[in-house]
Amino acid sequence: MLRLALAALVLAVTSADFNVLKSPRYPIFQEGNWPVPGDRIPDVILLSMGFSVEEDLSWSGLGVGNLFQRPRATVLVTVTGVNKLPLSGNGISYPVENAVPYSVDSVVNSIHSVFSEEMPVVLQLAPIEERVYMVGKANTVFEDLAVTLRQLRTRLEQDNSVIQSLPVSSLYRNDETDRLFLSELQVLQDIVTLLSGHKHLAKDNVPDVYSLELTGLEEIKKRYGEDSAQFKDAVQILSDSLEKFADDMYSFYGGNAIVEVVTVESFEIPLVRRSRSILASEAISNPGSPYNLAYQYNFDYSVIFNIILWIMIGLALAVIAISYNLWNMDPGYDSIIYRMTNQKIRMD
């Protein structure tokens, strides 16, 4: 009985998967059944891209990678409504412990701090929730991308929409719930299409970030049920679309990109993203604490403190040295002002 309870507890905690569909040829991820902490998924992305993290991550799934080359792009797709998709066996899959809402804001901030003078492509998009966030060159590349529900409905009615290429299924194309699911597939197709016209982006040295949140499958599940034909067809269609999307993105960046898919039944807290400026630093204080605690300094504090400290010490020593020499200066021998004045007096 105890074993069954523990097994059920583990299953409930790890009801999510972290799938690496595509990764560069040099080994970044290692095969194994190591659980990924749900709240450390952004740190896994940072480390796989060659950046450092504030807190050490003791996870055996990451390999050494290439010290002289970093991935040119990371594509993260979050799918809610199912804990596992029937993806091909070419990728690597890890269970996720304690699936909690996460954000790639820390990844974007790290890229901006390292490549402050460059313009990366940053796209964060949740089509059904009409949430979009673009930074840098993404504003130009995805200018014509349908991001609102009205735009997506219009896009699905066009001749070259994703509906025309979908296989026969039990999904009703005129149903609102089904169309929301199909609109997410349309976004995947349009991202690849728009990127294909800007192939120069794959050759720069600035890593790009794409984060997509797909909740249409969860709506299908709520509408028809987990055992319905509509849900099963939607799972298979989404799996095929994600694999094609991964292949296209991987090919666009010349095989130097990471494509990851996180599947989760549902988050206990809705997956939301607070709006903020890319130039805004992370909050390092806790103004809501009732204990009047001190500020929580970030990892840049020691560097800034040492710079300011030694500059102040150097200026203080310079002022002391100059003051000492001026105080002990002999005006008759050391000052050019008095020397010129004495000569003028003698001439007069």
Short mmCIF file of C-alpha atoms in Angstrom, two decimals:
data_model
loop_
_atom_site.label_atom_id
_atom_site.label_comp_id
_atom_site.label_asym_id
_atom_site.label_seq_id
_atom_site.Cartn_x
_atom_site.Cartn_y
_atom_site.Cartn_z
CA MET A 1 0.00 0.00 0.00
CA LEU A 2 2.82 2.37 0.90
CA ARG A 3 4.60 1.61 -2.38
CA LEU A 4 1.45 2.42 -4.36
CA ALA A 5 1.07 5.69 -2.50
CA LEU A 6 4.68 6.65 -3.18
CA ALA A 7 4.34 5.70 -6.84
CA ALA A 8 1.21 7.83 -7.15
CA LEU A 9 2.99 10.73 -5.45
CA VAL A 10 5.96 10.52 -7.82
CA LEU A 11 3.62 10.33 -10.80
CA ALA A 12 1.74 13.40 -9.63
CA VAL A 13 4.91 15.36 -9.07
CA THR A 14 6.49 14.43 -12.42
CA SER A 15 3.35 14.80 -14.59
CA ALA A 16 5.34 16.79 -17.14
CA ASP A 17 8.07 16.18 -19.67
CA PHE A 18 11.03 18.20 -20.89
CA ASN A 19 11.78 17.12 -24.46
CA VAL A 20 14.85 18.12 -26.46
CA LEU A 21 13.77 17.62 -30.07
CA LYS A 22 16.83 19.18 -31.67
CA SER A 23 20.27 20.16 -30.42
CA PRO A 24 23.65 20.91 -32.04
CA ARG A 25 25.96 18.11 -33.08
CA TYR A 26 28.29 18.73 -30.15
CA PRO A 27 26.81 17.09 -27.05
CA ILE A 28 24.87 19.49 -24.80
CA PHE A 29 22.30 17.10 -23.33
CA GLN A 30 23.01 13.57 -22.13
CA GLU A 31 20.56 10.72 -22.30
CA GLY A 32 19.19 9.59 -18.98
CA ASN A 33 16.19 9.69 -16.70
CA TRP A 34 17.28 12.64 -14.59
CA PRO A 35 14.32 14.74 -13.41
CA VAL A 36 14.46 18.44 -14.27
CA PRO A 37 13.42 20.79 -11.46
CA GLY A 38 10.41 22.68 -12.78
CA ASP A 39 11.53 26.02 -11.39
CA ARG A 40 15.03 25.64 -12.91
CA ILE A 41 14.01 25.21 -16.54
CA PRO A 42 15.18 28.77 -17.42
CA ASP A 43 18.55 27.96 -15.83
CA VAL A 44 18.82 24.81 -17.94
CA ILE A 45 18.23 26.96 -21.02
CA LEU A 46 20.85 29.48 -19.90
CA LEU A 47 23.49 26.81 -19.29
CA SER A 48 22.76 25.08 -22.59
CA MET A 49 23.31 28.43 -24.36
CA GLY A 50 26.68 28.94 -22.67
CA PHE A 51 25.63 31.51 -20.06
CA SER A 52 26.17 31.35 -16.32
CA VAL A 53 23.50 31.22 -13.65
CA GLU A 54 23.34 32.81 -10.22
CA GLU A 55 22.73 29.53 -8.37
CA ASP A 56 24.54 26.31 -9.18
CA LEU A 57 22.44 23.63 -10.87
CA SER A 58 23.33 20.06 -9.97
CA TRP A 59 21.60 18.32 -12.87
CA SER A 60 23.33 15.49 -14.70
CA GLY A 61 21.45 15.94 -17.97
CA LEU A 62 23.75 18.73 -19.20
CA GLY A 63 26.97 17.83 -20.96
CA VAL A 64 30.15 19.85 -21.44
CA GLY A 65 29.22 21.21 -24.86
CA ASN A 66 31.56 23.23 -27.06
CA LEU A 67 33.64 25.82 -25.24
CA PHE A 68 34.24 27.82 -28.42
CA GLN A 69 30.75 27.81 -29.91
CA ARG A 70 27.34 28.54 -28.48
CA PRO A 71 23.93 27.70 -30.01
CA ARG A 72 22.62 30.46 -32.24
CA ALA A 73 19.03 30.03 -31.10
CA THR A 74 16.86 28.37 -28.49
CA VAL A 75 13.24 27.55 -29.22
CA LEU A 76 11.07 26.65 -26.23
CA VAL A 77 7.48 25.47 -26.76
CA THR A 78 5.24 24.94 -23.74
CA VAL A 79 2.20 22.71 -24.32
CA THR A 80 -0.50 22.38 -21.68
CA GLY A 81 -3.20 19.72 -21.60
CA VAL A 82 -1.03 16.61 -21.87
CA ASN A 83 1.99 15.33 -19.97
CA LYS A 84 3.51 13.50 -22.93
CA LEU A 85 3.27 13.78 -26.70
CA PRO A 86 3.90 10.91 -29.15
CA LEU A 87 7.06 12.50 -30.51
CA SER A 88 9.67 10.61 -32.48
CA GLY A 89 12.38 8.80 -30.59
CA ASN A 90 15.21 10.89 -32.04
CA GLY A 91 15.12 13.43 -29.21
CA ILE A 92 15.86 13.21 -25.51
CA SER A 93 13.15 13.32 -22.86
CA TYR A 94 13.40 14.07 -19.14
CA PRO A 95 10.69 14.06 -16.47
CA VAL A 96 9.92 17.36 -14.78
CA GLU A 97 9.69 17.64 -11.01
CA ASN A 98 7.19 20.09 -9.54
CA ALA A 99 5.95 21.69 -12.76
CA VAL A 100 5.47 25.35 -11.91
CA PRO A 101 5.01 28.37 -14.17
CA TYR A 102 8.28 29.73 -15.53
CA SER A 103 9.47 32.52 -17.77
CA VAL A 104 12.43 33.07 -20.09
CA ASP A 105 12.90 36.65 -18.89
CA SER A 106 16.19 35.71 -17.23
CA VAL A 107 17.42 34.28 -20.53
CA VAL A 108 16.51 37.47 -22.38
CA ASN A 109 18.18 39.63 -19.72
CA SER A 110 21.40 37.58 -19.89
CA ILE A 111 21.56 37.92 -23.68
CA HIS A 112 20.96 41.65 -23.43
CA SER A 113 23.66 42.11 -20.77
CA VAL A 114 26.28 40.24 -22.81
CA PHE A 115 25.28 41.55 -26.25
CA SER A 116 24.13 45.02 -25.22
CA GLU A 117 25.19 46.60 -28.52
CA GLU A 118 23.61 43.92 -30.73
CA MET A 119 20.01 43.27 -31.68
CA PRO A 120 18.88 39.66 -31.08
CA VAL A 121 15.59 38.13 -32.16
CA VAL A 122 13.39 37.63 -29.09
CA LEU A 123 9.82 36.41 -29.53
CA GLN A 124 7.54 35.40 -26.67
CA LEU A 125 4.05 34.52 -27.81
CA ALA A 126 0.87 32.99 -26.43
CA PRO A 127 -1.57 33.14 -29.38
CA ILE A 128 -4.84 32.21 -27.64
CA GLU A 129 -4.18 34.57 -24.73
CA GLU A 130 -3.11 37.32 -27.17
CA ARG A 131 0.16 37.90 -25.35
CA VAL A 132 3.14 38.85 -27.46
CA TYR A 133 6.53 40.28 -26.61
CA MET A 134 9.11 41.14 -29.25
CA VAL A 135 12.59 42.56 -28.85
CA GLY A 136 15.21 43.65 -31.33
CA LYS A 137 14.96 42.41 -34.87
CA ALA A 138 11.82 40.42 -34.09
CA ASN A 139 9.76 43.59 -34.53
CA THR A 140 10.84 43.72 -38.17
CA VAL A 141 10.87 40.00 -38.94
CA PHE A 142 7.44 39.25 -37.44
CA GLU A 143 5.75 42.50 -38.38
CA ASP A 144 3.12 40.59 -40.39
CA LEU A 145 2.64 37.76 -37.89
CA ALA A 146 -0.96 37.25 -36.78
CA VAL A 147 -0.95 37.66 -33.00
CA THR A 148 -4.55 38.54 -32.11
CA LEU A 149 -7.57 36.26 -32.31
CA ARG A 150 -9.15 38.42 -35.01
CA GLN A 151 -6.00 38.30 -37.10
CA LEU A 152 -5.73 34.54 -36.61
CA ARG A 153 -9.33 33.97 -37.72
CA THR A 154 -8.64 35.97 -40.86
CA ARG A 155 -5.38 34.09 -41.45
CA LEU A 156 -7.11 30.69 -41.23
CA GLU A 157 -9.53 31.72 -43.98
CA GLN A 158 -6.77 32.38 -46.49
CA ASP A 159 -5.90 29.91 -49.22
CA ASN A 160 -2.42 29.12 -47.90
CA SER A 161 -3.52 28.53 -44.31
CA VAL A 162 -2.61 25.46 -42.30
CA ILE A 163 -6.16 24.11 -42.68
CA GLN A 164 -5.51 23.32 -46.32
CA SER A 165 -2.64 20.96 -45.48
CA LEU A 166 -4.09 19.19 -42.43
CA PRO A 167 -5.07 15.53 -42.69
CA VAL A 168 -8.66 14.43 -42.36
CA SER A 169 -9.63 14.36 -38.69
CA SER A 170 -12.57 14.65 -36.33
CA LEU A 171 -11.85 18.32 -35.65
CA TYR A 172 -14.57 20.67 -36.84
CA ARG A 173 -12.94 23.58 -38.59
CA ASN A 174 -15.84 25.97 -37.95
CA ASP A 175 -15.98 25.27 -34.21
CA GLU A 176 -14.49 28.04 -32.09
CA THR A 177 -12.50 25.73 -29.80
CA ASP A 178 -11.11 23.76 -32.72
CA ARG A 179 -10.19 26.95 -34.57
CA LEU A 180 -8.26 28.20 -31.54
CA PHE A 181 -6.23 25.02 -31.62
CA LEU A 182 -5.69 25.33 -35.37
CA SER A 183 -4.62 28.96 -34.99
CA GLU A 184 -1.66 27.85 -32.88
CA LEU A 185 -0.58 25.51 -35.65
CA GLN A 186 -0.89 28.44 -38.03
CA VAL A 187 1.46 30.50 -35.87
CA LEU A 188 4.08 27.74 -36.02
CA GLN A 189 3.88 27.68 -39.79
CA ASP A 190 3.99 31.47 -40.16
CA ILE A 191 7.04 31.85 -37.91
CA VAL A 192 9.05 29.58 -40.17
CA THR A 193 7.72 31.31 -43.31
CA LEU A 194 8.61 34.79 -42.09
CA LEU A 195 12.04 33.70 -40.89
CA SER A 196 12.87 32.19 -44.27
CA GLY A 197 12.95 35.70 -45.73
CA HIS A 198 15.67 36.80 -43.28
CA LYS A 199 18.33 34.12 -43.58
CA HIS A 200 21.07 36.57 -42.58
CA LEU A 201 19.83 36.34 -38.97
CA ALA A 202 21.13 32.79 -38.72
CA LYS A 203 24.69 33.95 -39.42
CA ASP A 204 25.17 36.60 -36.75
CA ASN A 205 26.82 35.91 -33.40
CA VAL A 206 23.88 36.99 -31.24
CA PRO A 207 21.75 34.09 -29.91
CA ASP A 208 18.01 34.31 -30.53
CA VAL A 209 15.20 33.19 -28.23
CA TYR A 210 11.72 31.96 -29.12
CA SER A 211 9.20 31.07 -26.42
CA LEU A 212 5.74 29.84 -27.42
CA GLU A 213 2.89 28.87 -25.09
CA LEU A 214 0.31 26.60 -26.69
CA THR A 215 -2.89 26.06 -24.69
CA GLY A 216 -5.24 25.01 -27.50
CA LEU A 217 -4.85 21.31 -26.71
CA GLU A 218 -5.99 21.94 -23.16
CA GLU A 219 -9.12 23.66 -24.49
CA ILE A 220 -9.82 20.65 -26.74
CA LYS A 221 -9.48 18.37 -23.74
CA LYS A 222 -11.89 20.45 -21.67
CA ARG A 223 -14.41 20.56 -24.49
CA TYR A 224 -14.44 16.94 -25.68
CA GLY A 225 -12.69 14.95 -22.95
CA GLU A 226 -9.43 13.05 -22.80
CA ASP A 227 -10.85 9.88 -24.39
CA SER A 228 -12.56 11.65 -27.28
CA ALA A 229 -11.55 11.24 -30.91
CA GLN A 230 -11.06 14.99 -31.22
CA PHE A 231 -8.49 15.07 -28.43
CA LYS A 232 -6.59 12.09 -29.80
CA ASP A 233 -6.52 13.58 -33.29
CA ALA A 234 -5.39 16.93 -31.89
CA VAL A 235 -2.54 15.27 -29.97
CA GLN A 236 -1.28 13.55 -33.10
CA ILE A 237 -1.64 16.64 -35.29
CA LEU A 238 0.18 18.79 -32.75
CA SER A 239 2.99 16.25 -32.41
CA ASP A 240 3.51 16.15 -36.19
CA SER A 241 3.40 19.96 -36.40
CA LEU A 242 5.93 20.37 -33.60
CA GLU A 243 8.33 17.91 -35.21
CA LYS A 244 8.09 19.72 -38.54
CA PHE A 245 8.50 23.06 -36.78
CA ALA A 246 11.60 21.74 -34.98
CA ASP A 247 13.10 20.47 -38.24
CA ASP A 248 12.50 23.80 -39.98
CA MET A 249 13.95 25.91 -37.16
CA TYR A 250 16.93 23.58 -36.81
CA SER A 251 17.58 23.76 -40.56
CA PHE A 252 17.21 27.56 -40.64
CA TYR A 253 20.03 27.95 -38.09
CA GLY A 254 22.26 25.47 -39.86
CA GLY A 255 21.98 22.78 -37.22
CA ASN A 256 23.18 25.08 -34.45
CA ALA A 257 19.94 25.53 -32.53
CA ILE A 258 18.13 23.91 -29.62
CA VAL A 259 14.42 23.11 -29.88
CA GLU A 260 12.73 22.08 -26.64
CA VAL A 261 9.14 21.16 -25.84
CA VAL A 262 7.72 21.14 -22.31
CA THR A 263 4.46 19.22 -21.96
CA VAL A 264 2.41 19.53 -18.79
CA GLU A 265 -1.15 18.63 -17.85
CA SER A 266 -1.77 22.01 -16.28
CA PHE A 267 -0.06 24.48 -14.03
CA GLU A 268 -1.51 25.12 -10.62
CA ILE A 269 -1.02 28.82 -11.26
CA PRO A 270 -1.86 30.22 -14.70
CA LEU A 271 1.23 30.69 -16.85
CA VAL A 272 1.40 34.48 -16.95
CA ARG A 273 4.14 36.87 -17.87
CA ARG A 274 4.48 40.27 -16.26
CA SER A 275 5.18 43.01 -18.75
CA ARG A 276 8.49 44.73 -18.29
CA SER A 277 11.06 46.60 -20.29
CA ILE A 278 14.13 44.80 -21.57
CA LEU A 279 16.22 47.57 -20.03
CA ALA A 280 14.65 47.15 -16.62
CA SER A 281 16.75 45.27 -14.11
CA GLU A 282 15.37 42.49 -12.00
CA ALA A 283 13.87 43.43 -8.67
CA ILE A 284 16.41 42.85 -5.95
CA SER A 285 14.37 43.92 -2.99
CA ASN A 286 11.36 42.65 -1.15
CA PRO A 287 9.27 45.73 -0.44
CA GLY A 288 6.29 43.60 0.60
CA SER A 289 8.10 41.90 3.45
CA PRO A 290 6.57 42.67 6.86
CA TYR A 291 9.92 42.12 8.59
CA ASN A 292 11.73 45.13 7.08
CA LEU A 293 14.46 42.89 5.67
CA ALA A 294 17.51 44.21 3.87
CA TYR A 295 17.80 44.17 0.09
CA GLN A 296 18.67 40.90 -1.60
CA TYR A 297 21.72 41.85 -3.66
CA ASN A 298 22.31 40.12 -6.97
CA PHE A 299 25.56 38.61 -8.26
CA ASP A 300 26.75 41.95 -9.75
CA TYR A 301 26.88 43.60 -6.33
CA SER A 302 30.44 42.55 -5.43
CA VAL A 303 31.80 43.72 -8.79
CA ILE A 304 30.14 47.14 -8.59
CA PHE A 305 31.12 47.51 -4.92
CA ASN A 306 34.80 46.86 -5.66
CA ILE A 307 34.85 49.27 -8.60
CA ILE A 308 33.33 52.09 -6.54
CA LEU A 309 35.46 51.29 -3.46
CA TRP A 310 38.85 51.37 -5.20
CA ILE A 311 37.98 54.45 -7.25
CA MET A 312 37.11 56.28 -4.02
CA ILE A 313 40.31 55.08 -2.33
CA GLY A 314 42.39 56.19 -5.32
CA LEU A 315 40.77 59.64 -5.38
CA ALA A 316 41.24 60.03 -1.62
CA LEU A 317 44.96 59.17 -1.86
CA ALA A 318 45.38 61.57 -4.77
CA VAL A 319 43.76 64.41 -2.82
CA ILE A 320 45.96 63.70 0.23
CA ALA A 321 49.16 63.61 -1.86
CA ILE A 322 48.33 66.83 -3.69
CA SER A 323 47.38 68.61 -0.45
CA TYR A 324 50.58 67.48 1.28
CA ASN A 325 52.80 68.70 -1.55
CA LEU A 326 51.01 72.05 -1.76
CA TRP A 327 51.30 72.55 2.01
CA ASN A 328 55.07 71.85 2.04
CA MET A 329 55.87 73.73 -1.16
CA ASP A 330 58.52 76.49 -0.99
CA PRO A 331 57.08 79.44 -2.96
CA GLY A 332 60.51 80.86 -3.63
CA TYR A 333 61.85 77.76 -5.39
CA ASP A 334 58.96 75.55 -6.39
CA SER A 335 56.29 77.96 -7.63
CA ILE A 336 56.60 79.37 -11.12
CA ILE A 337 54.12 82.06 -10.11
CA TYR A 338 56.38 83.47 -7.40
CA ARG A 339 59.44 83.00 -9.58
CA MET A 340 57.97 85.13 -12.37
CA THR A 341 56.75 87.69 -9.83
CA ASN A 342 60.24 88.08 -8.28
CA GLN A 343 61.82 88.64 -11.68
CA LYS A 344 59.24 91.30 -12.51
CA ILE A 345 59.85 93.11 -9.23
CA ARG A 346 63.62 93.12 -9.80
CA MET A 347 63.15 94.55 -13.32
CA ASP A 348 60.98 97.35 -12.00
#
